[in-house]
Amino acid sequence: MPAERDRFGENRAAGLALRWGLRASAAVMAAGVALDAAGRDGSGLALLGVALLLATPFARALSLAAVFARGRHWRLFACAAAVLALLAFAFALGRL
Amino acid sequence: MTLLRLAGLLATGAAAGLVGNLLGLGGGIFIVPALVLVFNVPAHAAVATGLVAVIATSSAGGGRNAATGLANVRLGMILEPATVLGAICGALLAHQLSETVLLGLFAGLLLAVGAGLWRRPRGNCAEPPAGGGGLLDGEYHDGAAGGIVRYSVRRVPAALGASFGAGLMSALLGVGGGIVKVPALHMFCGVPMKAAVATSNFMIGVTAAASAAVYFQAGYVPALAAAAMSLGVLAGSPAGVWLVRRLREAALRRVFAVVTVVIAAALLRRLLAG
C-alpha cells in the first residue's frame, strides 16, 4: 500500500473546502438567476455568487496549507503556501 | 435574460460539466466557442465565463475525487505552483504573442498528444515497489476493473514543465489546461488514466482562478450568464464523475485521444481560414 496515504487528512480537508465553497456559491448564484428569471434585478447576487466561486480554490489551498502545517510536512506546506502567494499576486495584478 | 437563453446556458453548462469531469478538462474548450457562436457573447467575456465555469467543474468533481482518493492531492499540490506561475506569465504575455504562432504550436502539440494516447504506451503505469511507496504514490478503487489500483509517480520535473505550459495556455485561451495536464500525468509520470483525469480536474480550478481573478477585476465577467453557466456545470458534473469511475481505462484514453485530435483539427482549420 502506498505509504502514508491521507496521513494528514489532506483528501478530506480538500474535499470539505471544495464542497462547502461550492454549496455557498451555488445557493447565491441560484438566488440571483431566479430573481432575474422572475423579472427582478438579480445581477448583484449573481456577481456575489461568482465571487464566492472564485474564492473556493483559495479556500482549498488555504485548508491544505493548514493541514500540512499541522502535520509538519514542510515541503507540501511550502507548495500550498506558494500557491496561495501566487494567487494573491494574480489578484493584485488584476487591480493594476 | 429570456427563459430560452437561460435554459440554453444551463443546458450548455450541464453538457460541459459532464464532459469536463469525464475527461479531466475544465469544459472551457467547449464553453468559449459555444458562448461566442451561439449566445453572441463578446470574446473577452466568453473567455472570462469559460474560466469561471472551469472553476465550477473543478470544484464539483475535485471535491468528490479528493474525498475518495481518486485524485492524487499531494501530486496536485506539488504541481500547482508551476501551473499558477504559468497562468500569471500567460496573463502578462497575452497581448505580446502572435495568435497564429500560438495556435499553430498548440494544434501541433495536441496532434502529438492524441497520437501518443491512441497508441497504448506499454508498461506505462508503474506499480509501487514492495515494502512501501513514496510520498506521491497513490491508490484507488477501480469500479470497472473491480479492484484496487496502485501506482508510483515518476518524472515529476517533466510534469512540472507541462504544468507550467498548461497554466500558460489557460490564461491565453481561457481553458483549464487539462488537455495538457492529463496526457502529461499519464505519459510522463505513469499515473493511470483515471487518476490522471481526477488529479487534473482537482488542479484546474486553481489554474483558472489565477486567470479569472484578472478578468473578474477588469469587469469582463457577465455575472448572470456566468452564474447560469456554472449552475448548469454543477448539474452535469456528477454524471461525469460517476461515468469516469465506471468506464474502462482504455476506452477513456481513446475518447480523450479523439477529442484531442478533433480540437487540433478545428484549430488548424481556423488557422488556414486566416
Short mmCIF file of C-alpha atoms in Angstrom, two decimals:
data_model
loop_
_atom_site.label_atom_id
_atom_site.label_comp_id
_atom_site.label_asym_id
_atom_site.label_seq_id
_atom_site.Cartn_x
_atom_site.Cartn_y
_atom_site.Cartn_z
CA MET A 1 0.00 0.00 0.00
CA PRO A 2 1.35 3.46 -0.83
CA ALA A 3 2.95 4.97 2.23
CA GLU A 4 1.08 7.40 4.45
CA ARG A 5 -1.91 7.88 2.15
CA ASP A 6 -4.09 10.68 3.54
CA ARG A 7 -1.95 10.69 6.71
CA PHE A 8 -2.52 14.39 7.17
CA GLY A 9 -6.21 14.21 6.27
CA GLU A 10 -5.50 16.23 3.10
CA ASN A 11 -8.07 14.39 0.97
CA ARG A 12 -10.84 15.08 3.48
CA ALA A 13 -9.79 18.72 4.01
CA ALA A 14 -9.66 19.46 0.27
CA GLY A 15 -13.00 17.72 -0.31
CA LEU A 16 -14.69 19.66 2.50
CA ALA A 17 -13.35 23.07 1.41
CA LEU A 18 -14.45 22.48 -2.19
CA ARG A 19 -17.90 21.15 -1.26
CA TRP A 20 -18.77 23.97 1.17
CA GLY A 21 -17.41 26.67 -1.15
CA LEU A 22 -19.46 25.23 -3.97
CA ARG A 23 -22.65 24.96 -1.89
CA ALA A 24 -22.41 28.58 -0.74
CA SER A 25 -21.68 29.95 -4.20
CA ALA A 26 -24.35 27.78 -5.90
CA ALA A 27 -27.03 28.94 -3.43
CA VAL A 28 -26.23 32.63 -4.02
CA MET A 29 -25.90 32.22 -7.82
CA ALA A 30 -29.21 30.31 -7.96
CA ALA A 31 -30.95 33.08 -5.99
CA GLY A 32 -29.58 35.69 -8.44
CA VAL A 33 -30.64 33.72 -11.52
CA ALA A 34 -34.09 33.01 -10.02
CA LEU A 35 -34.63 36.72 -9.29
CA ASP A 36 -33.65 37.56 -12.86
CA ALA A 37 -36.00 34.89 -14.25
CA ALA A 38 -38.78 36.45 -12.15
CA GLY A 39 -38.16 39.80 -13.85
CA ARG A 40 -36.24 41.47 -10.99
CA ASP A 41 -32.59 42.53 -10.79
CA GLY A 42 -30.55 39.51 -9.68
CA SER A 43 -27.21 40.61 -11.12
CA GLY A 44 -25.80 41.69 -7.71
CA LEU A 45 -26.46 38.29 -6.15
CA ALA A 46 -25.15 36.52 -9.26
CA LEU A 47 -21.92 38.56 -9.05
CA LEU A 48 -21.57 37.72 -5.34
CA GLY A 49 -22.07 34.02 -6.16
CA VAL A 50 -19.39 34.17 -8.87
CA ALA A 51 -17.03 35.90 -6.41
CA LEU A 52 -17.64 33.10 -3.88
CA LEU A 53 -16.93 30.54 -6.60
CA LEU A 54 -13.63 32.32 -7.44
CA ALA A 55 -12.72 32.22 -3.74
CA THR A 56 -13.28 28.43 -3.48
CA PRO A 57 -9.84 27.38 -4.89
CA PHE A 58 -8.21 29.90 -2.47
CA ALA A 59 -10.10 28.26 0.41
CA ARG A 60 -8.99 24.83 -0.76
CA ALA A 61 -5.31 25.87 -0.95
CA LEU A 62 -5.61 27.51 2.48
CA SER A 63 -7.14 24.39 4.07
CA LEU A 64 -4.35 22.23 2.58
CA ALA A 65 -1.67 24.62 3.85
CA ALA A 66 -3.19 24.36 7.33
CA VAL A 67 -3.37 20.56 7.17
CA PHE A 68 0.25 20.19 6.03
CA ALA A 69 1.46 22.71 8.63
CA ARG A 70 -0.35 20.77 11.36
CA GLY A 71 1.24 17.54 10.07
CA ARG A 72 4.65 19.29 9.93
CA HIS A 73 5.20 18.28 6.31
CA TRP A 74 7.07 21.39 5.29
CA ARG A 75 7.68 20.50 1.61
CA LEU A 76 3.96 20.11 0.89
CA PHE A 77 3.21 23.13 3.10
CA ALA A 78 5.69 25.20 1.05
CA CYS A 79 3.86 24.18 -2.15
CA ALA A 80 0.46 25.16 -0.71
CA ALA A 81 1.89 28.45 0.60
CA ALA A 82 3.47 29.16 -2.81
CA VAL A 83 0.09 28.58 -4.50
CA LEU A 84 -1.57 31.00 -2.06
CA ALA A 85 1.14 33.62 -2.60
CA LEU A 86 0.90 33.29 -6.40
CA LEU A 87 -2.92 33.51 -6.33
CA ALA A 88 -2.67 36.63 -4.17
CA PHE A 89 -0.17 38.06 -6.68
CA ALA A 90 -2.57 37.27 -9.57
CA PHE A 91 -5.36 39.02 -7.67
CA ALA A 92 -3.15 42.07 -7.07
CA LEU A 93 -2.13 42.03 -10.75
CA GLY A 94 -5.79 42.33 -11.74
CA ARG A 95 -6.10 45.51 -9.69
CA LEU A 96 -3.26 47.24 -11.52
CA MET B 1 -32.24 37.33 -19.74
CA THR B 2 -35.03 35.41 -21.51
CA LEU B 3 -36.07 31.99 -20.22
CA LEU B 4 -34.95 30.41 -23.51
CA ARG B 5 -31.46 31.92 -23.15
CA LEU B 6 -31.33 30.83 -19.51
CA ALA B 7 -32.32 27.27 -20.46
CA GLY B 8 -29.69 27.26 -23.22
CA LEU B 9 -26.94 28.40 -20.84
CA LEU B 10 -27.95 25.80 -18.23
CA ALA B 11 -28.01 23.01 -20.84
CA THR B 12 -24.63 24.03 -22.32
CA GLY B 13 -23.14 24.18 -18.83
CA ALA B 14 -24.56 20.75 -17.94
CA ALA B 15 -23.05 19.18 -21.08
CA ALA B 16 -19.68 20.87 -20.42
CA GLY B 17 -19.74 19.71 -16.77
CA LEU B 18 -20.35 16.12 -17.81
CA VAL B 19 -17.64 16.04 -20.50
CA GLY B 20 -15.24 18.11 -18.38
CA ASN B 21 -15.38 15.73 -15.44
CA LEU B 22 -15.27 12.68 -17.69
CA LEU B 23 -12.05 13.81 -19.40
CA GLY B 24 -10.37 15.98 -16.75
CA LEU B 25 -10.87 19.12 -18.81
CA GLY B 26 -12.46 22.24 -17.40
CA GLY B 27 -15.01 22.45 -20.16
CA GLY B 28 -13.80 25.91 -21.23
CA ILE B 29 -12.64 24.43 -24.52
CA PHE B 30 -16.35 23.76 -25.33
CA ILE B 31 -17.94 26.69 -23.47
CA VAL B 32 -15.95 29.54 -25.03
CA PRO B 33 -16.84 28.68 -28.68
CA ALA B 34 -20.48 27.99 -27.69
CA LEU B 35 -20.81 31.38 -25.97
CA VAL B 36 -19.32 33.22 -28.94
CA LEU B 37 -21.05 31.32 -31.74
CA VAL B 38 -24.48 30.50 -30.18
CA PHE B 39 -25.07 33.13 -27.49
CA ASN B 40 -23.27 36.06 -29.21
CA VAL B 41 -21.15 36.84 -26.12
CA PRO B 42 -18.05 39.04 -26.85
CA ALA B 43 -14.75 37.09 -26.90
CA HIS B 44 -13.26 38.52 -23.68
CA ALA B 45 -16.49 37.93 -21.74
CA ALA B 46 -16.70 34.41 -23.19
CA VAL B 47 -13.13 33.61 -22.05
CA ALA B 48 -13.92 35.03 -18.57
CA THR B 49 -17.14 32.98 -18.35
CA GLY B 50 -15.24 29.89 -19.53
CA LEU B 51 -12.71 30.35 -16.71
CA VAL B 52 -15.49 30.69 -14.10
CA ALA B 53 -17.11 27.52 -15.45
CA VAL B 54 -13.74 25.72 -15.23
CA ILE B 55 -13.62 26.55 -11.51
CA ALA B 56 -17.15 25.16 -11.10
CA THR B 57 -16.20 21.94 -12.94
CA SER B 58 -13.03 21.53 -10.91
CA SER B 59 -14.69 22.23 -7.55
CA ALA B 60 -17.60 19.87 -8.24
CA GLY B 61 -15.54 16.92 -9.46
CA GLY B 62 -12.40 17.71 -7.45
CA GLY B 63 -14.24 17.67 -4.13
CA ARG B 64 -15.64 14.21 -4.70
CA ASN B 65 -12.47 12.81 -6.29
CA ALA B 66 -10.29 14.16 -3.47
CA ALA B 67 -12.55 12.65 -0.82
CA THR B 68 -12.50 9.21 -2.49
CA GLY B 69 -8.74 9.27 -3.16
CA LEU B 70 -9.04 9.07 -6.97
CA ALA B 71 -7.37 12.49 -7.25
CA ASN B 72 -3.74 12.46 -6.08
CA VAL B 73 -3.91 15.55 -3.84
CA ARG B 74 -0.19 15.55 -2.96
CA LEU B 75 0.90 15.32 -6.61
CA GLY B 76 -1.57 18.08 -7.46
CA MET B 77 -0.16 20.25 -4.67
CA ILE B 78 3.44 19.75 -5.91
CA LEU B 79 2.48 20.71 -9.49
CA GLU B 80 0.15 23.63 -8.70
CA PRO B 81 2.82 26.33 -8.10
CA ALA B 82 4.15 25.67 -11.63
CA THR B 83 0.71 25.83 -13.22
CA VAL B 84 -0.28 29.05 -11.38
CA LEU B 85 3.06 30.64 -12.32
CA GLY B 86 2.37 29.67 -15.94
CA ALA B 87 -1.10 31.24 -15.74
CA ILE B 88 0.34 34.52 -14.42
CA CYS B 89 3.00 34.58 -17.17
CA GLY B 90 0.26 33.84 -19.72
CA ALA B 91 -1.84 36.75 -18.45
CA LEU B 92 1.20 39.04 -18.79
CA LEU B 93 2.12 37.71 -22.25
CA ALA B 94 -1.44 37.60 -23.61
CA HIS B 95 -1.09 40.65 -25.82
CA GLN B 96 2.51 40.12 -26.96
CA LEU B 97 2.37 36.74 -28.72
CA SER B 98 1.18 36.23 -32.29
CA GLU B 99 -2.12 34.32 -32.15
CA THR B 100 -1.18 32.41 -35.33
CA VAL B 101 2.09 31.11 -33.85
CA LEU B 102 0.42 30.26 -30.56
CA LEU B 103 -2.49 28.37 -32.10
CA GLY B 104 -0.18 26.57 -34.56
CA LEU B 105 2.06 25.34 -31.74
CA PHE B 106 -0.97 24.36 -29.69
CA ALA B 107 -2.51 22.39 -32.58
CA GLY B 108 0.81 20.58 -33.21
CA LEU B 109 1.09 19.68 -29.54
CA LEU B 110 -2.47 18.35 -29.47
CA LEU B 111 -1.89 16.16 -32.54
CA ALA B 112 1.24 14.65 -30.94
CA VAL B 113 -0.60 14.08 -27.66
CA GLY B 114 -3.59 12.49 -29.43
CA ALA B 115 -1.33 10.09 -31.36
CA GLY B 116 0.59 9.19 -28.18
CA LEU B 117 -2.59 8.41 -26.29
CA TRP B 118 -4.11 6.36 -29.10
CA ARG B 119 -1.05 4.06 -29.27
CA ARG B 120 -1.16 2.49 -25.81
CA PRO B 121 2.15 3.17 -24.03
CA ARG B 122 3.19 -0.32 -22.86
CA GLY B 123 4.16 -0.75 -19.25
CA ASN B 124 3.22 2.84 -18.64
CA CYS B 125 1.76 2.60 -15.16
CA ALA B 126 4.41 1.61 -12.67
CA GLU B 127 3.50 -0.47 -9.60
CA PRO B 128 4.89 0.90 -6.35
CA PRO B 129 7.86 -1.04 -5.02
CA ALA B 130 7.15 -3.74 -2.46
CA GLY B 131 7.51 -2.75 1.16
CA GLY B 132 6.13 0.76 0.96
CA GLY B 133 5.88 3.52 -1.62
CA GLY B 134 6.94 7.11 -1.98
CA LEU B 135 5.26 10.30 -0.87
CA LEU B 136 3.38 10.75 -4.16
CA ASP B 137 2.32 7.12 -4.77
CA GLY B 138 -1.40 6.57 -4.98
CA GLU B 139 -4.16 4.01 -4.99
CA TYR B 140 -7.87 3.97 -5.78
CA HIS B 141 -10.74 1.57 -6.27
CA ASP B 142 -11.47 0.97 -9.96
CA GLY B 143 -15.14 0.03 -10.39
CA ALA B 144 -14.66 -1.17 -13.99
CA ALA B 145 -11.59 -3.32 -13.17
CA GLY B 146 -13.21 -4.48 -9.91
CA GLY B 147 -10.21 -3.94 -7.64
CA ILE B 148 -7.69 -1.61 -6.08
CA VAL B 149 -5.20 0.05 -8.48
CA ARG B 150 -1.83 1.10 -7.01
CA TYR B 151 0.74 3.20 -8.82
CA SER B 152 4.05 5.03 -8.42
CA VAL B 153 4.69 8.55 -9.69
CA ARG B 154 7.88 9.20 -11.69
CA ARG B 155 9.47 12.02 -13.73
CA VAL B 156 7.91 14.81 -11.67
CA PRO B 157 10.20 17.51 -13.24
CA ALA B 158 8.70 16.76 -16.69
CA ALA B 159 5.20 17.13 -15.23
CA LEU B 160 6.26 20.44 -13.64
CA GLY B 161 7.25 21.74 -17.10
CA ALA B 162 3.98 20.52 -18.63
CA SER B 163 2.02 22.13 -15.78
CA PHE B 164 3.73 25.45 -16.43
CA GLY B 165 2.78 25.14 -20.13
CA ALA B 166 -0.80 24.23 -19.20
CA GLY B 167 -1.08 27.33 -17.00
CA LEU B 168 0.31 29.49 -19.80
CA MET B 169 -2.27 28.07 -22.18
CA SER B 170 -5.07 28.52 -19.65
CA ALA B 171 -4.53 32.26 -19.42
CA LEU B 172 -4.04 32.72 -23.16
CA LEU B 173 -7.00 30.62 -24.35
CA GLY B 174 -9.48 30.66 -21.42
CA VAL B 175 -9.31 26.92 -20.79
CA GLY B 176 -8.37 24.84 -17.74
CA GLY B 177 -5.28 23.26 -19.28
CA GLY B 178 -6.45 19.69 -18.66
CA ILE B 179 -5.81 18.87 -22.32
CA VAL B 180 -2.07 19.15 -21.48
CA LYS B 181 -2.12 18.00 -17.83
CA VAL B 182 -3.95 14.69 -18.32
CA PRO B 183 -1.59 13.32 -21.03
CA ALA B 184 1.47 14.63 -19.13
CA LEU B 185 0.44 12.91 -15.90
CA HIS B 186 -0.37 9.70 -17.78
CA MET B 187 2.53 9.53 -20.23
CA PHE B 188 5.37 11.23 -18.27
CA CYS B 189 4.54 10.32 -14.67
CA GLY B 190 2.95 6.89 -15.16
CA VAL B 191 -0.27 7.89 -13.41
CA PRO B 192 -3.20 5.68 -14.56
CA MET B 193 -5.64 7.48 -16.86
CA LYS B 194 -8.49 7.68 -14.32
CA ALA B 195 -6.26 9.10 -11.59
CA ALA B 196 -4.71 11.50 -14.14
CA VAL B 197 -8.19 12.75 -15.12
CA ALA B 198 -9.18 13.20 -11.45
CA THR B 199 -5.89 14.89 -10.48
CA SER B 200 -6.06 17.25 -13.47
CA ASN B 201 -9.65 18.07 -12.54
CA PHE B 202 -8.52 18.84 -9.00
CA MET B 203 -5.77 21.19 -10.24
CA ILE B 204 -7.52 23.14 -13.00
CA GLY B 205 -9.66 25.15 -10.57
CA VAL B 206 -6.57 26.81 -9.12
CA THR B 207 -5.11 27.38 -12.60
CA ALA B 208 -8.33 29.03 -13.79
CA ALA B 209 -8.71 31.06 -10.57
CA ALA B 210 -5.39 32.82 -11.22
CA SER B 211 -6.50 33.90 -14.71
CA ALA B 212 -10.15 34.53 -13.74
CA ALA B 213 -9.11 36.92 -10.95
CA VAL B 214 -7.55 39.20 -13.57
CA TYR B 215 -10.64 39.07 -15.83
CA PHE B 216 -13.02 39.49 -12.86
CA GLN B 217 -11.38 42.68 -11.67
CA ALA B 218 -11.26 44.06 -15.20
CA GLY B 219 -15.07 43.73 -15.26
CA TYR B 220 -15.17 41.16 -18.06
CA VAL B 221 -17.32 38.57 -16.21
CA PRO B 222 -21.01 38.79 -17.25
CA ALA B 223 -22.43 37.84 -13.83
CA LEU B 224 -25.81 36.36 -14.81
CA ALA B 225 -24.51 34.38 -17.78
CA ALA B 226 -21.55 33.07 -15.75
CA ALA B 227 -23.86 32.14 -12.86
CA ALA B 228 -26.32 30.32 -15.15
CA MET B 229 -23.48 28.51 -16.94
CA SER B 230 -21.87 27.49 -13.62
CA LEU B 231 -25.19 26.19 -12.25
CA GLY B 232 -25.51 24.07 -15.40
CA VAL B 233 -21.96 22.78 -14.89
CA LEU B 234 -22.81 21.80 -11.30
CA ALA B 235 -25.88 19.90 -12.53
CA GLY B 236 -23.89 17.96 -15.16
CA SER B 237 -20.71 17.26 -13.18
CA PRO B 238 -21.97 14.35 -11.00
CA ALA B 239 -22.78 12.35 -14.16
CA GLY B 240 -19.20 12.83 -15.41
CA VAL B 241 -17.71 11.82 -12.03
CA TRP B 242 -19.99 8.74 -11.98
CA LEU B 243 -19.03 7.74 -15.52
CA VAL B 244 -15.27 8.09 -15.07
CA ARG B 245 -15.30 5.52 -12.26
CA ARG B 246 -17.17 3.02 -14.41
CA LEU B 247 -15.56 3.38 -17.85
CA ARG B 248 -12.69 1.12 -18.79
CA GLU B 249 -9.22 2.72 -18.78
CA ALA B 250 -8.59 2.03 -22.48
CA ALA B 251 -11.97 3.47 -23.52
CA LEU B 252 -11.29 6.65 -21.57
CA ARG B 253 -7.85 7.04 -23.18
CA ARG B 254 -9.26 6.55 -26.69
CA VAL B 255 -12.09 9.05 -26.11
CA PHE B 256 -9.54 11.58 -24.87
CA ALA B 257 -7.32 10.96 -27.92
CA VAL B 258 -10.25 11.54 -30.32
CA VAL B 259 -11.30 14.76 -28.53
CA THR B 260 -7.68 16.00 -28.66
CA VAL B 261 -7.37 15.40 -32.43
CA VAL B 262 -10.79 16.96 -33.14
CA ILE B 263 -9.81 20.13 -31.25
CA ALA B 264 -6.45 20.23 -33.08
CA ALA B 265 -8.25 19.91 -36.44
CA ALA B 266 -10.63 22.74 -35.53
CA LEU B 267 -7.68 24.96 -34.60
CA LEU B 268 -5.82 24.15 -37.83
CA ARG B 269 -8.96 24.88 -39.84
CA ARG B 270 -9.28 28.27 -38.17
CA LEU B 271 -5.60 28.99 -38.87
CA LEU B 272 -5.87 28.02 -42.54
CA ALA B 273 -9.03 30.11 -42.92
CA GLY B 274 -6.94 33.09 -41.80
#
